[in-house]
XYZ file of C-alpha atoms in Angstrom:
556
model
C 36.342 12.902 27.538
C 35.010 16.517 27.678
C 31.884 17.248 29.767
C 30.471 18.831 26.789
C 31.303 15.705 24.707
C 29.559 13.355 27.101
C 26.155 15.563 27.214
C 22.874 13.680 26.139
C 21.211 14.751 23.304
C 17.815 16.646 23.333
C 15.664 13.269 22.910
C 17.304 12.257 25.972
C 16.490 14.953 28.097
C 12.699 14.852 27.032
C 12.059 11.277 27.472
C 13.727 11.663 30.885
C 11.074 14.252 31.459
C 8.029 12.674 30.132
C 8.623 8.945 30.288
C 5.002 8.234 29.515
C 5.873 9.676 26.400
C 2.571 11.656 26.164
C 3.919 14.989 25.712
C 1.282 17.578 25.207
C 0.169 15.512 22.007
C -3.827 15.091 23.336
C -3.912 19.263 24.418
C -2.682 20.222 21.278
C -4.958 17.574 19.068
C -8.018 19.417 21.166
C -7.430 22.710 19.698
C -9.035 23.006 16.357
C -6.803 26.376 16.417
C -3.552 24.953 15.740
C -2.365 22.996 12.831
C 0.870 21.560 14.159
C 2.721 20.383 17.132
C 5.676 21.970 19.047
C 9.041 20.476 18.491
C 9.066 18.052 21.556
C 5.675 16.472 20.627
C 7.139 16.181 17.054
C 9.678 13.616 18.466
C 7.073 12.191 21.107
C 4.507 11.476 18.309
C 6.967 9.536 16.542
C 6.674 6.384 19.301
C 2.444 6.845 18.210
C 3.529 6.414 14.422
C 3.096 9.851 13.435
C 5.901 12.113 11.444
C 4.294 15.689 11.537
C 5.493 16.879 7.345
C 4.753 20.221 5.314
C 3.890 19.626 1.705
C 7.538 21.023 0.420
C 5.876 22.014 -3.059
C 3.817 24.368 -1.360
C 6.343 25.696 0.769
C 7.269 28.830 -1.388
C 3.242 29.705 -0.355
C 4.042 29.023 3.048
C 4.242 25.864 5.165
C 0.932 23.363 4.915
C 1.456 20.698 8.000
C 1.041 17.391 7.058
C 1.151 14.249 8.615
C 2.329 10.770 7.966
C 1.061 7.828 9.862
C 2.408 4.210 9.864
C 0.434 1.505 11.197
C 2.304 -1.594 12.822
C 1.454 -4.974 11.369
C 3.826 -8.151 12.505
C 4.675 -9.733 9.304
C 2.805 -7.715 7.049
C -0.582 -9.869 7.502
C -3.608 -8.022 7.173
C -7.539 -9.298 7.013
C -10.014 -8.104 4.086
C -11.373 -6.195 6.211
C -8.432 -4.237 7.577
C -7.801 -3.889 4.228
C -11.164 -2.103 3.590
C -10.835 0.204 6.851
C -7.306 0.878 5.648
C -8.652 2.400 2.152
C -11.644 4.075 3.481
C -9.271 5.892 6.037
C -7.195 7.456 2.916
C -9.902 8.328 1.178
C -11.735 10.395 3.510
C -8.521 11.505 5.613
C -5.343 11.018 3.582
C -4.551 11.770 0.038
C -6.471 8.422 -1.330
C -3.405 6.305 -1.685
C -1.633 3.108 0.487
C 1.913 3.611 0.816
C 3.018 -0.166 1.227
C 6.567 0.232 3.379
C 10.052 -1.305 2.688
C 8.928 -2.947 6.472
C 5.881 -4.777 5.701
C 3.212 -1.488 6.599
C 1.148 0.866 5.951
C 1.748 4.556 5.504
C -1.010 7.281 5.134
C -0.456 10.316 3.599
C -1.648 14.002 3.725
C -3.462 13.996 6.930
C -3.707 17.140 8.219
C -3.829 17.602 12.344
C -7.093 17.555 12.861
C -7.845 14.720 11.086
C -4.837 12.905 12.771
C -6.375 11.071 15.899
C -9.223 10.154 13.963
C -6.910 8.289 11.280
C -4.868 6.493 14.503
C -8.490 5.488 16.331
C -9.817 4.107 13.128
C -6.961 1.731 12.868
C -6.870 0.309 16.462
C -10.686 -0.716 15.707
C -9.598 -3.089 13.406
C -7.433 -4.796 15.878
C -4.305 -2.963 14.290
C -2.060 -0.242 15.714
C 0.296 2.432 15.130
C 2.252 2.546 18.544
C 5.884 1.689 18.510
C 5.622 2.338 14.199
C 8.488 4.900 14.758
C 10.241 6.571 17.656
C 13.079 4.674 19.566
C 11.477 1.667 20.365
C 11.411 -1.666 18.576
C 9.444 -1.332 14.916
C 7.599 -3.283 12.735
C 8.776 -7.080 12.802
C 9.229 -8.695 9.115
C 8.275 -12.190 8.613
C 8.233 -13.876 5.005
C 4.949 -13.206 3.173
C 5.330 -15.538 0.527
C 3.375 -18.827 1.634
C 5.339 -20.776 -1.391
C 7.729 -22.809 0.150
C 7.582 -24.464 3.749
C 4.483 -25.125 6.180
C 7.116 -23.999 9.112
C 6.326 -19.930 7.929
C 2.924 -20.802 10.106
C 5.139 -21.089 13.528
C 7.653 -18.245 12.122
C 4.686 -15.995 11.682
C 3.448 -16.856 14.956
C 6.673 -16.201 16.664
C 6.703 -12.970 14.839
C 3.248 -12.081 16.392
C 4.889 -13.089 19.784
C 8.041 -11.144 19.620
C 6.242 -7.877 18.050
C 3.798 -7.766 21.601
C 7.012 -8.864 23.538
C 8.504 -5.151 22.570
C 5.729 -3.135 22.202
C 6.219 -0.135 25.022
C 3.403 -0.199 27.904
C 2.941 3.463 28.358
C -0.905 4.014 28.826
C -0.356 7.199 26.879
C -0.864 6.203 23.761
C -4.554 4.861 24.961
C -5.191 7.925 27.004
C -4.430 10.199 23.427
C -5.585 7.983 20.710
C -8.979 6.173 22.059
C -9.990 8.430 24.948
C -9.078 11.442 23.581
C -7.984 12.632 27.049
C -4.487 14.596 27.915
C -2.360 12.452 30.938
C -1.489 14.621 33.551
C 1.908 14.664 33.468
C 2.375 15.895 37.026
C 0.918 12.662 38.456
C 3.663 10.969 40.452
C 2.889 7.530 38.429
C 3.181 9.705 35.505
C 6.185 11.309 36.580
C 7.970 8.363 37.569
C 6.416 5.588 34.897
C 9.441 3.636 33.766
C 8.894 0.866 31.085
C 9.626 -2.806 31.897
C 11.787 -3.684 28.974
C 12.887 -0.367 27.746
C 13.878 1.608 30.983
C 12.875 5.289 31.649
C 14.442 6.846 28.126
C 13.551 3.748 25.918
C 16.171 3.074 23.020
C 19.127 5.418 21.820
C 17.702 5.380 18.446
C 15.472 2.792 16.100
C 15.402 -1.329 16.717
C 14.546 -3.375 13.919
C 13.535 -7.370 14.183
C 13.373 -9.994 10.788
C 12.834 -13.144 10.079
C 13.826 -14.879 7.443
C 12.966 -18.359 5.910
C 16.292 -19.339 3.514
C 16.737 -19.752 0.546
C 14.657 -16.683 0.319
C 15.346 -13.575 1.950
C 12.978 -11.794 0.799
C 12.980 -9.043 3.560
C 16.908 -8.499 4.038
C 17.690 -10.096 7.144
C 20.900 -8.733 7.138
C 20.345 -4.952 6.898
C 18.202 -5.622 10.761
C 19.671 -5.374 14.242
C 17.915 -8.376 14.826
C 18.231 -10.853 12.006
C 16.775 -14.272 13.091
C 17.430 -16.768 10.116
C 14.826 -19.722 10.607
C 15.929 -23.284 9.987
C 13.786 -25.854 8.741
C 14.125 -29.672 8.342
C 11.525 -32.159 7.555
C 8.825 -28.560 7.435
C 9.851 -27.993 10.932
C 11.529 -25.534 12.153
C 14.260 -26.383 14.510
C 15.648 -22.975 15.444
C 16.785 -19.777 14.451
C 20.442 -18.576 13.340
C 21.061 -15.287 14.782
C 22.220 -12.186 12.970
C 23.176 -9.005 14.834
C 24.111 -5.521 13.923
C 22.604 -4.476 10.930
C 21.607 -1.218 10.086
C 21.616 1.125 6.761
C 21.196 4.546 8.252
C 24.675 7.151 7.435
C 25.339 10.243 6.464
C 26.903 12.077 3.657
C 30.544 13.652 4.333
C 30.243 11.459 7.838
C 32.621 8.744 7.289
C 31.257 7.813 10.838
C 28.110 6.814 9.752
C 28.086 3.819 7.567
C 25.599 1.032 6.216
C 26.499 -2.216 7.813
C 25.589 -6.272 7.629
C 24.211 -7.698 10.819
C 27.438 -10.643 12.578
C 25.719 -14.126 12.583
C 26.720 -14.794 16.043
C 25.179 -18.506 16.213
C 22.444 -20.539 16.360
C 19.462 -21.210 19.474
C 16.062 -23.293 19.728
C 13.258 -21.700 18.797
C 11.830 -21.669 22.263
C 14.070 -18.981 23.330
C 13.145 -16.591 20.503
C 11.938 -14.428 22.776
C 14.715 -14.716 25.602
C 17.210 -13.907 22.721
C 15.611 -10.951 21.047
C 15.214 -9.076 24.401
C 18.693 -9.883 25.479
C 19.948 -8.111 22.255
C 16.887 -5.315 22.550
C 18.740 -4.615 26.156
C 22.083 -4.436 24.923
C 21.260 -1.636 22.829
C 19.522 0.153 25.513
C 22.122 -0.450 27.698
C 25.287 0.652 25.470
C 23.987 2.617 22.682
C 25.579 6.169 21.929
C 22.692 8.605 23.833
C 25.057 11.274 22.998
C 25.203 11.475 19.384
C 22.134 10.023 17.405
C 24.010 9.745 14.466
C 26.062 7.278 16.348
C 23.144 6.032 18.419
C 22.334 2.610 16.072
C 23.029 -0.635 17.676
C 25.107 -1.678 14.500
C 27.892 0.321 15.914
C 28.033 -1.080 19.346
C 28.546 -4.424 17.597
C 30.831 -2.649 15.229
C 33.274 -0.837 18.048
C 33.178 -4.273 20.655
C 32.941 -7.473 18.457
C 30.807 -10.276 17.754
C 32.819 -12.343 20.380
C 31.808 -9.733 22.990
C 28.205 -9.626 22.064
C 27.832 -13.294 21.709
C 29.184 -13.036 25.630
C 26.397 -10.599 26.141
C 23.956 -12.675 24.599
C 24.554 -15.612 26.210
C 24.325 -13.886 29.592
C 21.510 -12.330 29.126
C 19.201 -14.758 27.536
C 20.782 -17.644 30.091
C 21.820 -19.601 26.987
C 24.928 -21.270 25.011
C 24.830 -20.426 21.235
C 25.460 -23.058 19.552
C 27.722 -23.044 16.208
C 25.428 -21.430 13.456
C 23.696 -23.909 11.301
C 24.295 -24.474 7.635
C 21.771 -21.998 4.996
C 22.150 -19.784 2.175
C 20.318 -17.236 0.094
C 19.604 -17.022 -3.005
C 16.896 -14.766 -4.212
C 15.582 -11.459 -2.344
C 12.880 -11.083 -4.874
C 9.234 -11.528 -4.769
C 7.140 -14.254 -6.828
C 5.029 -12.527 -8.788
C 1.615 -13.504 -10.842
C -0.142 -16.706 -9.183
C 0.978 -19.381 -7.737
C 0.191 -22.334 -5.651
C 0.795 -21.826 -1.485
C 1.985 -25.061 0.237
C -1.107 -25.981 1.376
C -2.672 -25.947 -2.089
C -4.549 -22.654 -1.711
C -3.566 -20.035 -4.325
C -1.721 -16.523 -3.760
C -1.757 -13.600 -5.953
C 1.732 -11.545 -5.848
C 0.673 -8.137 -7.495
C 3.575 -5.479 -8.031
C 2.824 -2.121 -6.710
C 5.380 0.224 -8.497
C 7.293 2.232 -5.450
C 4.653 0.739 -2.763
C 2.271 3.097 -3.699
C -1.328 1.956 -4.235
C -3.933 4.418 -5.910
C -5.976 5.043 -8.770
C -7.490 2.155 -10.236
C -5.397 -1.075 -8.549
C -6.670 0.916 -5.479
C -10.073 0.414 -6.213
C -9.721 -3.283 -7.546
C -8.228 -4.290 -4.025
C -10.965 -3.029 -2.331
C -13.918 -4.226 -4.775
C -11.695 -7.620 -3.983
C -11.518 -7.227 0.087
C -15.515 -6.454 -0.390
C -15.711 -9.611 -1.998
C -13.806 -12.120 -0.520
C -13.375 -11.368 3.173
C -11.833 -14.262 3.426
C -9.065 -13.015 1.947
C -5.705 -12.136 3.023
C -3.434 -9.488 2.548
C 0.112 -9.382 2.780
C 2.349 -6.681 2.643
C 6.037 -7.346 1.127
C 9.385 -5.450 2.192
C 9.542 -5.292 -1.150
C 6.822 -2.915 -1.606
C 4.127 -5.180 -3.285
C 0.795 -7.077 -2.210
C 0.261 -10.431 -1.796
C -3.313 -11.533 -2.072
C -3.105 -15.651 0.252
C -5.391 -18.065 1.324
C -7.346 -18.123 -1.971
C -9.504 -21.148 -3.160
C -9.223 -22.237 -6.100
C -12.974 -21.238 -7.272
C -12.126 -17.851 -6.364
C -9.683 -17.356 -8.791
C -11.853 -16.633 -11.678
C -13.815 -13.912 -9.402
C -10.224 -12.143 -8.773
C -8.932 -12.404 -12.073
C -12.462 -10.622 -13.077
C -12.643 -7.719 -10.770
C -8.163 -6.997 -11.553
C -9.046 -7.097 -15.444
C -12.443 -4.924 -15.229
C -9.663 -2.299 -13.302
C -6.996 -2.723 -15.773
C -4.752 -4.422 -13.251
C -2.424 -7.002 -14.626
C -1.970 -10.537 -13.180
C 0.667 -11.648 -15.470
C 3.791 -10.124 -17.327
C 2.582 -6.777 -15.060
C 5.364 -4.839 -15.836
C 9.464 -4.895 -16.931
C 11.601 -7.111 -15.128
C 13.559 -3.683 -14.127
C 10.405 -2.202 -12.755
C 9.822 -5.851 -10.854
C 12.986 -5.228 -8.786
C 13.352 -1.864 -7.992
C 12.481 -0.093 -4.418
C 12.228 4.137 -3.593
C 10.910 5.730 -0.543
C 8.579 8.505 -1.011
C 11.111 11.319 -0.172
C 10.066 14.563 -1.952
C 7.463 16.375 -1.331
C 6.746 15.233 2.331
C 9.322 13.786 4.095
C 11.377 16.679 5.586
C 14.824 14.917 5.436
C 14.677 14.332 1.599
C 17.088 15.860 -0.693
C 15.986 14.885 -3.929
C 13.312 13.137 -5.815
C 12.936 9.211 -5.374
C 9.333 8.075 -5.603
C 8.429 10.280 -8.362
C 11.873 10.047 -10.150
C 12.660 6.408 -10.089
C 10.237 5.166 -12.536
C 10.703 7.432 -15.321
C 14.692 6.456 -14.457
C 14.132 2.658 -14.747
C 12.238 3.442 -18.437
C 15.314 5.330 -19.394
C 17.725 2.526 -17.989
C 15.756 -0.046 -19.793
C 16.228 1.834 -23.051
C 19.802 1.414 -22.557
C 20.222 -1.878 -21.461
C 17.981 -2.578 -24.408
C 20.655 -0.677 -26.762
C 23.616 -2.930 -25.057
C 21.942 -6.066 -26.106
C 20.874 -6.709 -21.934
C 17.347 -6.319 -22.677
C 15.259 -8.030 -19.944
C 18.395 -8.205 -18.016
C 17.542 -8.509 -14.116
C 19.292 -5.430 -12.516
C 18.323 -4.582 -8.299
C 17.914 -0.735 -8.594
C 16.913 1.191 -5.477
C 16.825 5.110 -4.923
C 16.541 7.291 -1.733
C 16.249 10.949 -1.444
C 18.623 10.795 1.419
C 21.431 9.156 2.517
C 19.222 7.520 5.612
C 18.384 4.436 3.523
C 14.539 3.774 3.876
C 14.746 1.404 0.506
C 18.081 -0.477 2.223
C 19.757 1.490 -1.282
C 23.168 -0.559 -0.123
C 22.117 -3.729 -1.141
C 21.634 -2.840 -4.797
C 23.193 -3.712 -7.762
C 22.819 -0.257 -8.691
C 21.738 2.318 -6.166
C 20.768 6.851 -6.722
C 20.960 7.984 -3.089
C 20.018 11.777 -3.002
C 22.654 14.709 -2.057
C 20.805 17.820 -3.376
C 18.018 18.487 -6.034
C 18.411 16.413 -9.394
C 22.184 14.951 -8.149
C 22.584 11.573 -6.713
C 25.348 9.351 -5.216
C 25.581 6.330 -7.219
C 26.420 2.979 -5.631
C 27.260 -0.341 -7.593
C 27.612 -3.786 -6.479
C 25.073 -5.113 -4.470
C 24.134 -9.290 -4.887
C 20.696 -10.930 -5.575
C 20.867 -12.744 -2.228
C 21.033 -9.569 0.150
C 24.389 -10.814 1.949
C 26.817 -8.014 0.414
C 27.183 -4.257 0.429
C 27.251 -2.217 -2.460
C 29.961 0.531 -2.308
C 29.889 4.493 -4.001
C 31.032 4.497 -7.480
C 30.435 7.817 -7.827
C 29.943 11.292 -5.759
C 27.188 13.377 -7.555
C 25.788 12.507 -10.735
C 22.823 15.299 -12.150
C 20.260 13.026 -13.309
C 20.201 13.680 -17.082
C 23.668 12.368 -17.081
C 22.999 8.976 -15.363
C 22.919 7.122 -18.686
C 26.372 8.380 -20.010
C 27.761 7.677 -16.827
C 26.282 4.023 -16.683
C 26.893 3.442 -20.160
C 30.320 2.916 -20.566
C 29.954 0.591 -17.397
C 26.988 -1.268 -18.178
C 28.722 -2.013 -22.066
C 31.756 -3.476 -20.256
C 29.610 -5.705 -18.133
C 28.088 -6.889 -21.658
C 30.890 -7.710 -23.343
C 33.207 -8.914 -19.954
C 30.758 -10.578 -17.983
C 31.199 -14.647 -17.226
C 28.131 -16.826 -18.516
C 25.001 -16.271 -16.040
C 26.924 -13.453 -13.902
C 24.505 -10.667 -12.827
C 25.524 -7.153 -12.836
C 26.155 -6.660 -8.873
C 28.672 -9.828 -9.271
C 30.709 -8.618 -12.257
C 30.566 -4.861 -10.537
C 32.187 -7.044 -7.505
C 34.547 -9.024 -9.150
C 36.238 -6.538 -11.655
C 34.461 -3.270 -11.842
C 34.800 -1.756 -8.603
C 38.103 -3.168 -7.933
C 39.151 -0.994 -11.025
C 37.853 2.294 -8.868
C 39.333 4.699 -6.837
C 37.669 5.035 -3.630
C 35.127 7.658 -3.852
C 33.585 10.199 -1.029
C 31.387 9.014 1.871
């Protein structure tokens, strides 16, 4: 191999430098001159939770810096009042709205640089934090939200908890900026030479993501994780966890290299050694992941190019354990329960749908008269974008339901069943890698999609549709049954095929599509499917079994 072939990337060479990963991210927050950061504190702010944006309808004016900032929060549990400290922070700093995250968080919008430390100090005051949110380190952990089925999601939760402080990077840095507002020297030999305990000198190759799962609900795609830890329960305990390794949706277009890909159940452990096992797959990465090539830098190809036999070997050495054979389980749903319903400990939850994660306007303002109310409360974020109101007696009910309906907030039938179980990421106008609209396309798509169905006699007809501006994947797009990932302004891949259970891929149907001609594309398809399809069989099934089969293989 080529010397030139085998030379680290750029975000090699500058966590190498800086391993505190401070950069000059406190300096530059100190001058009120500036209203952005150079390009190496663009990727060190990442490992704070911060993506430094522009505002990319503005940008024929010139560029306006933005930033986005994503708080961590294992399992998507929040109090009432992290809740309220959550929507005072948008109002006053962000763009007034909560951007609920495909992984169980919080994103805040619009924040300009100045405003940006303030924003990250306010949240660690309510016991929450936005270190390790992005950057290559470890990120949010999922955990199931819905409290519907099994008392064993207490001890899941709580091994969530455990496992999201068990990776959480030990640089003082993020301290030094955020709270103290003071810049590390970065010529101080314990600076100089700080290496992490888990994750080395130059942390991860690229992104690590941990879930767990609770079957028959898999509510927060296990599969699409590197670290996919499949709980199983008998008698409401839970015995252990079924591993799942590799997963990963991030590719490329035109890179036949890059591919989404399903995490290898490699076998099953105790639960004790949760932690053991998660850090033994956490190292592998850091030890064998591509620091040459980002866009091959994803543990899901490590797994990919050596085998599941060779990293249950690796596994097993590291974590001083035997895997056992993996225990029996399926999936069946990855949807959320919406409207109310009774938790398993005869308190109440409230499952509201926020359409594309994004709360504002007047369900905004409900959930906070509600936080204000009942501090009690709690909130729960879903990978599937929506809100989860637990722990609810039942004379609070009435008190709820009043406050929603004074706001014009539905708590039953609260919108189409196509709307219910769809999924975008924000993409245009402020993340940088988006390439067309998703956010602020998908709904108006969905009302247009319905319309057909509705014409094809599939009215009410559950269909999984996710879009992305980009080919990255934020919404996992590749488990749809139909999926619109971005390739330029108003033209979209399409991908078909996906299952209700989140255990198979969807595949490209077609190329580019411009977006006034997705429904004569689809129509043809979606009439077929109508008149073709066995009794009960979804859409992603008979796109499976017949459809794609039928189709040429189109572009990456």
């Amino acid at each position: 191999m080529s010397a030139e072939a085998l030379k680290l990337t750029h975000n090699e060479e500058i966590k190498a430098a800086i391993p505190t990963i401070a950069g000059t991210i406190a300096a530059t927050i100190a001058d009120k001159t500036v209203d952005h950061f150079s390009h190496d504190d663009y990727e060190f702010l990442k490992f704070h939770g911060s993506y430094q944006q522009d505002d990319r309808d503005l940008r024929k004016t010139g560029k306006k810096y933005i930033m986005m900032i994503r708080s961590r929060v294992p399992g998507g549990v929040m109090t009432a009042n992290q809740w309220k400290i959550f929507d005072a922070l948008a109002s006053v700093y962000g763009n007034n709205t909560l951007r609920i995250t495909t992984r169980q968080t919080i994103q805040f919008h619009g924040v300009v640089k100045n405003n940006l430390r303030a924003v990250v100090k306010g949240i660690n005051e309510c016991l929450l934090s936005t270190l390790a949110a992005c950057g290559d380190v470890s990120r949010n952990v999922l955990a199931p939200p819905t409290p519907a089925y099994t008392k064993a999601r207490e001890q899941i939760v709580a091994d969530c908890h455990k496992i999201a402080m068990m990776l959480a990077p030990q640089t003082k840095a993020y301290h030094s900026i955020w709270i103290d507002g003071v810049q590390l020297n970065l010529e101080d030999e314990e600076n100089k030479n700080f290496v992490d305990p888990l994750y080395g000198k130059t942390y991860l190759p690229r992104k690590f993501k941990v879930a767990f799962a609770i079957p028959p609900v898999n509510d927060i795609d296990v599969f699409t994780n590197d670290v996919g830890l499949i709980a199983i329960v008998e008698n409401d305990q839970l015995v252990g966890y079924n591993l799942a390794v590799g997963g990963g949706m991030g590719r490329s277009h035109g890179n036949v290299q890059t591919y989404p890909r399903l995490a290898d159940v490699l076998g099953f452990f105790p639960a004790d050694k949760v932690v053991d096992v998660t850090k033994a797959v956490l190292t592998i990465h850091r030890d064998f992941g591509d620091r040459t090539d980002r866009k091959h830098a994803r543990l899901k190809y490590v797994i990919e190019e050596r085998g599941a036999n060779w990293a249950r070997a690796e596994v097993e050495k590291r974590a001083c354990i035997k895997l056992e054979s993996a225990k029996p389980y399926k999936f069946t749903t990855m949807g959320d329960l919406y409207d109310w319903n009774k938790a398993v400990d005869g308190k109440w939850f409230l499952t509201l749908f926020v359409e594309t994660g994004r709360v504002k306007n007047a369900q905004k303002i409900a959930l906070r008269q509600i936080a204000e109310k009942f501090p009690d409360l709690e909130f729960r974020l879903s990978a599937n974008q929506n809100i989860i109101l637990a722990n609810i007696a039942e004379s609070d009910k009435a008190g709820i339901n009043s406050i929603l309906t004074a706001n014009g907030v539905k708590t039953e039938n609260q919108t189409s069943v196509l709307h219910a179980s769809s999924m975008a990421c924000p993409a245009l106008p402020t993340c940088g890698l988006a390439l067309a609209e998703s956010e602020r396309m998908l709904p108006g798509l969905i009302d247009r999609i319905e319309k057909l169905c509705g014409d094809l006699g599939l009215g009410g007809e559950e269909i999984i549709i996710r879009s992305t501006g980009c080919p990255n994947g934020c919404a996992r797009p590749y488990m749809a049954e139909i999926a619109f990932v971005g390739k330029a302004p108003g033209r979209y891949q399409v991908w078909l095929g996906g299952d209700v259970s989140g255990t198979r891929l969807n595949r490209v149907w077609r190329d580019v599509v411009k977006d006034p001609d997705i429904e004569n594309e689809l129509r043809p398809v979606l009439a077929r499917f109508a008149k073709e399809r066995n009794s009960g069989e979804r859409f992603g099934d008979w796109c499976d079994r017949v459809f794609l089969k039928e189709q040429p293989a189109a572009a990456n």
